[in-house]
Amino acid sequence: MYRLGLVGYPLEHSLSPMIHGSALRIANINGDYRLYPVPPSPQGMAELGQLISKMRHGKLKGLNITIPYKQAIMEYLDVLTPAAQAIGAVNTLFMSDGKLVGDNSDAPGFMADLENIYSKKTVGREVSRVLVLGAGGAARAVVYALGMAGWEVIIAARRLKQASDLVTHILHKIPDLKNTQSVPTNASELNGRFPIRAIDLNELPVFIQQTDPIHLVVNATSVGMFPDIYASPWPEHLELPASAMVYDLVYNPEETLFLHRARQQGHLAWSGWGMLVEQALISFEKWTGIAVPRQLVVQSLSIEGKPD
Ligand code: NAP
């Protein structure tokens, strides 16, 4: 029996069992993917310890980790992959050579979905300048992925300090940038000198007016996510950068207010569904060695119309 699962709290709305259940069926593996809701309490930490022990003893073949344990889990692990180290968060555990490894599949999941979008004939590939809204956990993964892929990244967050800290952290983790002369530790020094910088969300209207073209806008905040579906991270009366593509990491609802308005203005706009499936399948492959085609999972979930 191939036992997989997700640890976090709360977990009621997780779609991971559906995606992994489908992947298990397609891969013809006799297994299951369970939810392990572990409340953040002393008793919860003991439960977390037991789940880790099951991983080490092969009773669990793989775990996903979500809020609030993406950072806290690190102290239990033997090895972190470079991506998990750079992002500073773990969402996938697997055993390798007797060692418990922490990885992060959000970054490659996001890039895989972006590649998928660009592979569509209607979308021109522009690896150039991207505006990322938010500086939380998902933003860290997205900024790392885009930075590694050579994009110029502008992070806009309501707490400039959070965004500046992310800039500083990421710059030290991307090898090409790290090797560029001396890396300043002061974020304001970094702005304009390196292709990743931070701005205050309030500066967005002025920034949009004055900056060079933006090719992609990514919402990595939780704004617009169920149940607050009538909220958008983008100021209502501010036009999106001309011809920018829009990507919203939020996948519930499938069309957020941000996406809806972007589409109304004629922008190509994609939800986080594709990333959700991609990051799940990257974890699944780590656990099973089997690369399940995204298309088969998408078909089996009947999520046509989503960004597949
Ligand atoms: P997080 O760590 O809590 O970060 C959320 C970010 O949004 C923070 O920077 C936060 O700023 C900002 N924010 C929240 N409310 C805001 C508001 N009203 N105005 C401006 N900024 C606001 O959450 P996360 O883990 O990064 O997740 C963010 C979203 O990405 C969630 O909706 C999650 O479901 C989605 N996600 C999707 C995938 C996928 O596969 N598609 C993967 C991961 C995450 P403060 O720190 O100031 O509150």
Coordinates of C-alpha atoms and ligand atoms in Angstrom, one line a residue:
M1 CA 0.0 0.0 0.0
Y2 CA 1.5 3.3 -1.1
R3 CA 0.6 5.8 1.6
L4 CA 0.9 9.5 0.9
G5 CA -0.6 12.5 2.6
L6 CA -0.8 16.2 3.5
V7 CA 0.1 17.7 6.9
G8 CA -1.2 21.2 7.8
Y9 CA -4.0 23.0 9.5
P10 CA -6.8 23.6 8.6
L11 CA -7.1 21.2 5.6
E12 CA -10.9 20.9 4.9
H13 CA -10.7 22.7 1.5
S14 CA -7.6 20.9 0.2
L15 CA -7.8 19.6 -3.4
S16 CA -4.6 17.6 -3.1
P17 CA -6.4 14.3 -2.3
M18 CA -8.4 14.6 -5.5
I19 CA -5.3 15.4 -7.6
H20 CA -3.1 12.7 -6.0
G21 CA -5.9 10.2 -6.0
S22 CA -6.2 10.7 -9.7
A23 CA -2.4 10.4 -10.2
L24 CA -2.4 7.1 -8.2
R25 CA -5.1 5.6 -10.4
I26 CA -3.4 6.7 -13.6
A27 CA -0.1 5.3 -12.4
N28 CA -1.9 2.1 -11.4
I29 CA -0.5 2.3 -7.9
N30 CA -2.4 0.8 -5.0
G31 CA -2.3 3.6 -2.5
D32 CA -4.0 6.5 -0.9
Y33 CA -3.4 10.2 -0.1
R34 CA -4.7 11.2 3.3
L35 CA -5.2 14.5 5.0
Y36 CA -3.4 14.8 8.4
P37 CA -4.8 18.0 10.0
V38 CA -2.4 18.8 12.8
P39 CA -3.4 21.8 15.0
P40 CA -0.5 24.1 16.0
S41 CA -0.3 23.0 19.7
P42 CA 2.2 21.0 21.8
Q43 CA 0.0 17.9 21.0
G44 CA 0.1 18.8 17.3
M45 CA 3.9 19.0 17.4
A46 CA 4.0 15.5 18.9
E47 CA 1.7 14.3 16.0
L48 CA 4.0 15.9 13.5
G49 CA 6.9 14.0 15.1
Q50 CA 5.0 10.7 14.7
L51 CA 4.3 11.4 11.0
I52 CA 8.0 12.1 10.5
S53 CA 8.9 8.9 12.2
K54 CA 6.5 7.0 9.8
M55 CA 8.3 8.6 6.9
R56 CA 11.6 7.5 8.2
H57 CA 10.4 3.9 8.6
G58 CA 8.7 3.7 5.2
K59 CA 5.2 3.5 6.6
L60 CA 4.5 6.8 4.7
K61 CA 6.1 7.1 1.3
G62 CA 5.6 10.8 0.9
L63 CA 4.2 13.9 2.6
N64 CA 3.2 17.3 1.5
I65 CA 3.5 20.1 4.0
T66 CA 1.4 23.2 4.1
I67 CA 0.6 26.1 6.4
P68 CA 1.5 26.5 9.2
Y69 CA 4.4 24.0 9.0
K70 CA 6.3 24.9 5.8
Q71 CA 9.1 26.4 7.9
A72 CA 8.7 24.6 11.2
I73 CA 9.2 21.2 9.5
M74 CA 12.8 22.1 8.5
E75 CA 14.3 21.2 11.8
Y76 CA 13.1 17.6 11.5
L77 CA 14.8 17.0 8.2
D78 CA 18.3 15.7 7.2
V79 CA 18.6 17.5 3.9
L80 CA 17.1 20.5 2.1
T81 CA 17.1 20.8 -1.7
P82 CA 18.6 24.0 -3.1
A83 CA 15.1 25.3 -4.0
A84 CA 13.8 24.7 -0.5
Q85 CA 16.8 26.4 1.0
A86 CA 16.5 29.4 -1.3
I87 CA 12.8 29.7 -0.9
G88 CA 13.0 29.1 2.9
A89 CA 10.0 26.8 2.9
V90 CA 9.3 23.0 2.4
N91 CA 6.2 21.6 0.8
T92 CA 7.4 18.0 -0.1
L93 CA 9.1 15.3 2.0
F94 CA 10.7 12.2 0.5
M95 CA 13.3 9.7 1.5
S96 CA 16.5 9.4 -0.4
D97 CA 19.5 7.2 0.5
G98 CA 18.1 6.8 4.0
K99 CA 17.8 10.6 4.5
L100 CA 14.7 12.6 4.9
V101 CA 14.7 15.3 2.3
G102 CA 12.7 18.6 2.2
D103 CA 11.9 20.0 -1.2
N104 CA 9.7 22.8 -2.6
S105 CA 7.6 22.0 -5.7
D106 CA 5.9 25.4 -5.9
A107 CA 8.7 27.0 -7.8
P108 CA 9.0 24.4 -10.5
G109 CA 5.2 23.9 -10.5
F110 CA 4.8 27.6 -11.3
M111 CA 7.4 27.6 -14.0
A112 CA 6.0 24.4 -15.5
D113 CA 2.6 26.0 -15.8
L114 CA 4.1 29.2 -17.3
E115 CA 5.9 27.0 -19.8
N116 CA 2.7 25.3 -20.6
I117 CA 1.0 28.6 -21.2
Y118 CA 3.8 29.9 -23.4
S119 CA 3.7 26.6 -25.4
K120 CA 0.2 27.6 -26.5
K121 CA 0.6 29.0 -30.0
T122 CA -1.5 32.1 -29.1
V123 CA 0.8 33.4 -26.4
G124 CA 4.1 35.0 -27.4
R125 CA 7.0 34.2 -25.1
E126 CA 8.4 37.2 -23.4
V127 CA 10.9 36.5 -20.7
S128 CA 11.4 40.0 -19.6
R129 CA 9.8 42.0 -16.8
V130 CA 7.3 40.7 -14.2
L131 CA 5.4 42.4 -11.4
V132 CA 4.7 40.1 -8.5
L133 CA 2.1 41.2 -6.0
G134 CA 2.7 40.0 -2.4
A135 CA 5.8 38.9 -0.6
G136 CA 4.5 35.9 1.4
G137 CA 5.4 32.2 1.1
A138 CA 4.1 31.6 -2.4
A139 CA 5.7 34.9 -3.6
R140 CA 9.1 33.6 -2.4
A141 CA 8.7 30.5 -4.6
V142 CA 7.5 32.5 -7.6
V143 CA 10.2 35.2 -7.3
Y144 CA 12.9 32.5 -6.9
A145 CA 11.6 30.6 -10.0
L146 CA 11.4 33.7 -12.2
G147 CA 14.7 35.1 -11.0
M148 CA 16.4 31.7 -11.8
A149 CA 14.8 31.9 -15.2
G150 CA 16.3 35.3 -15.9
W151 CA 13.3 37.5 -15.5
E152 CA 13.5 41.0 -14.1
V153 CA 11.3 41.0 -11.1
I154 CA 9.5 43.8 -9.3
I155 CA 7.8 42.8 -6.0
A156 CA 5.0 45.1 -4.8
A157 CA 3.8 44.5 -1.3
R158 CA 1.8 46.4 1.3
R159 CA 4.7 45.9 3.7
L160 CA 7.7 47.2 1.9
K161 CA 10.0 45.7 4.6
Q162 CA 8.7 42.2 3.8
A163 CA 9.3 42.7 0.1
S164 CA 12.8 44.2 0.7
D165 CA 13.7 41.3 2.9
L166 CA 12.6 38.9 0.2
V167 CA 14.8 40.7 -2.3
T168 CA 17.8 40.5 -0.1
H169 CA 17.3 36.9 0.7
I170 CA 16.7 35.8 -2.9
L171 CA 19.7 37.7 -4.2
H172 CA 22.0 35.7 -2.0
K173 CA 20.5 32.5 -3.3
I174 CA 20.6 32.9 -7.0
P175 CA 24.1 31.9 -8.0
D176 CA 24.6 34.3 -11.0
L177 CA 23.6 37.2 -8.9
K178 CA 25.6 36.0 -5.9
N179 CA 28.7 36.0 -8.0
T180 CA 28.1 39.6 -9.3
Q181 CA 30.8 41.6 -7.6
S182 CA 29.7 42.4 -4.0
V183 CA 26.1 41.9 -3.1
P184 CA 24.8 44.8 -1.0
T185 CA 22.7 43.8 2.0
N186 CA 20.7 47.0 2.0
A187 CA 17.6 46.6 -0.2
S188 CA 17.4 50.2 -1.3
E189 CA 21.0 49.9 -2.6
L190 CA 19.9 46.8 -4.6
N191 CA 17.0 48.6 -6.3
G192 CA 18.1 49.6 -9.8
R193 CA 21.4 47.6 -9.6
F194 CA 20.0 44.1 -9.8
P195 CA 17.1 42.7 -11.7
I196 CA 15.0 42.1 -8.6
R197 CA 13.5 45.0 -6.6
A198 CA 10.8 45.9 -4.2
I199 CA 8.2 48.7 -4.2
D200 CA 5.3 49.6 -1.8
L201 CA 1.9 48.6 -3.2
N202 CA 0.8 52.2 -2.7
E203 CA 3.4 53.3 -5.3
L204 CA 1.9 51.1 -7.9
P205 CA 0.0 53.8 -9.9
V206 CA 3.2 56.0 -10.2
F207 CA 5.3 53.0 -10.9
I208 CA 3.1 51.7 -13.7
Q209 CA 3.1 55.2 -15.3
Q210 CA 6.9 55.6 -15.2
T211 CA 8.3 52.1 -15.7
D212 CA 9.3 50.2 -18.8
P213 CA 6.7 47.7 -20.2
I214 CA 5.6 44.9 -17.8
H215 CA 5.0 41.6 -19.6
L216 CA 3.5 39.6 -16.8
V217 CA 1.6 40.5 -13.6
V218 CA 1.4 37.7 -10.9
N219 CA -0.9 37.8 -7.9
A220 CA 0.9 36.0 -5.2
T221 CA -1.3 37.5 -2.4
S222 CA -4.2 35.7 -1.0
V223 CA -6.6 38.5 -2.0
G224 CA -9.6 37.3 -3.9
M225 CA -9.4 33.8 -2.4
F226 CA -12.6 32.2 -1.1
P227 CA -14.5 33.4 0.9
D228 CA -13.4 37.0 0.1
I229 CA -14.2 36.6 -3.5
Y230 CA -15.2 40.3 -4.1
A231 CA -11.7 41.6 -3.4
S232 CA -8.9 42.2 -5.9
P233 CA -5.2 42.9 -5.2
W234 CA -5.2 45.3 -8.1
P235 CA -6.5 48.9 -7.5
E236 CA -10.0 49.2 -9.1
H237 CA -9.3 52.3 -11.2
L238 CA -5.8 51.5 -12.2
E239 CA -5.3 50.1 -15.7
L240 CA -3.2 47.0 -16.0
P241 CA 0.1 47.5 -17.9
A242 CA -0.7 47.4 -21.6
S243 CA -0.7 43.9 -23.1
A244 CA 0.6 42.3 -19.9
M245 CA -0.4 38.7 -19.3
V246 CA -1.9 38.1 -15.9
Y247 CA -1.5 35.1 -13.6
D248 CA -3.3 34.7 -10.3
L249 CA -2.0 32.0 -7.9
V250 CA -5.4 31.8 -6.3
Y251 CA -7.3 28.8 -7.7
N252 CA -10.5 29.0 -5.6
P253 CA -12.5 30.6 -7.1
E254 CA -11.4 29.5 -10.6
E255 CA -12.0 33.1 -11.9
T256 CA -11.1 35.7 -9.3
L257 CA -12.3 39.2 -9.5
F258 CA -8.7 40.1 -10.6
L259 CA -8.8 37.6 -13.4
H260 CA -12.3 38.7 -14.4
R261 CA -11.4 42.3 -14.7
A262 CA -8.2 41.6 -16.5
R263 CA -10.1 39.5 -19.1
Q264 CA -12.7 42.2 -19.4
Q265 CA -9.8 44.6 -20.3
G266 CA -8.6 42.2 -23.0
H267 CA -5.7 40.7 -21.1
L268 CA -4.7 37.0 -21.3
A269 CA -5.3 35.8 -17.7
W270 CA -4.6 32.4 -16.0
S271 CA -5.6 31.0 -12.6
G272 CA -3.4 29.0 -10.2
W273 CA -5.1 25.7 -11.1
G274 CA -2.4 24.7 -13.5
M275 CA 0.3 25.4 -10.9
L276 CA -1.6 23.4 -8.3
V277 CA -1.7 20.4 -10.6
E278 CA 2.0 20.8 -11.7
Q279 CA 3.4 21.1 -8.2
A280 CA 1.4 18.1 -7.1
L281 CA 2.7 16.0 -10.0
I282 CA 6.3 17.1 -9.3
S283 CA 5.9 15.9 -5.7
F284 CA 4.2 12.7 -6.9
E285 CA 7.1 11.9 -9.2
K286 CA 9.6 12.4 -6.3
W287 CA 7.7 9.8 -4.3
T288 CA 6.9 7.2 -7.0
G289 CA 9.4 7.8 -9.8
I290 CA 6.5 8.1 -12.2
A291 CA 5.8 11.2 -14.3
V292 CA 2.1 11.2 -14.7
P293 CA 1.1 13.4 -17.7
R294 CA -0.7 16.6 -16.5
Q295 CA -3.2 16.2 -19.3
L296 CA -4.4 12.8 -18.0
V297 CA -4.9 14.2 -14.5
V298 CA -6.7 17.3 -15.9
Q299 CA -9.0 15.1 -18.0
S300 CA -9.7 12.8 -15.1
L301 CA -10.6 15.7 -12.9
S302 CA -12.8 17.1 -15.6
I303 CA -11.3 20.5 -15.1
E304 CA -11.4 21.5 -18.8
G305 CA -11.6 25.2 -19.1
K306 CA -9.0 25.7 -16.5
P307 CA -5.4 26.6 -17.6
D308 CA -4.5 23.2 -19.0
Ligands
NAP1 P1 1.0 34.0 2.8 O1 2.3 33.5 3.1 O2 0.0 34.3 3.9 O3 1.2 35.4 2.0 C1 0.2 36.2 1.6 C2 0.7 37.5 1.0 O4 -0.5 38.3 0.6 C3 1.4 38.4 2.1 O5 2.4 39.1 1.4 C4 0.3 39.3 2.6 O6 0.8 40.5 3.1 C5 -0.4 39.6 1.3 N1 -1.7 40.1 1.5 C6 -2.7 39.5 2.2 N2 -3.8 40.3 2.2 C7 -3.5 41.4 1.5 C8 -4.2 42.6 1.1 N3 -5.4 42.8 1.5 N4 -3.5 43.5 0.4 C9 -2.2 43.3 0.0 N5 -1.5 42.2 0.3 C10 -2.2 41.3 1.1 O7 0.2 33.1 1.8 P2 0.9 32.2 0.6 O8 1.2 30.9 1.1 O9 1.9 33.0 0.0 O10 -0.4 32.1 -0.4 C11 -0.8 33.2 -1.2 C12 -1.9 32.7 -2.2 O11 -1.3 31.8 -3.1 C13 -3.0 31.9 -1.5 O12 -4.2 32.3 -2.1 C14 -2.7 30.5 -1.9 O13 -3.8 29.6 -2.0 C15 -2.0 30.6 -3.2 N6 -1.1 29.5 -3.6 C16 -1.4 28.9 -4.7 C17 -0.6 27.8 -5.1 C18 -0.9 27.1 -6.4 O14 -0.4 26.0 -6.6 N7 -1.7 27.7 -7.3 C19 0.5 27.5 -4.4 C20 0.8 28.2 -3.2 C21 0.0 29.2 -2.8 P3 0.9 40.6 4.7 O15 2.1 39.7 5.1 O16 1.1 42.1 4.9 O17 -0.4 40.1 5.3

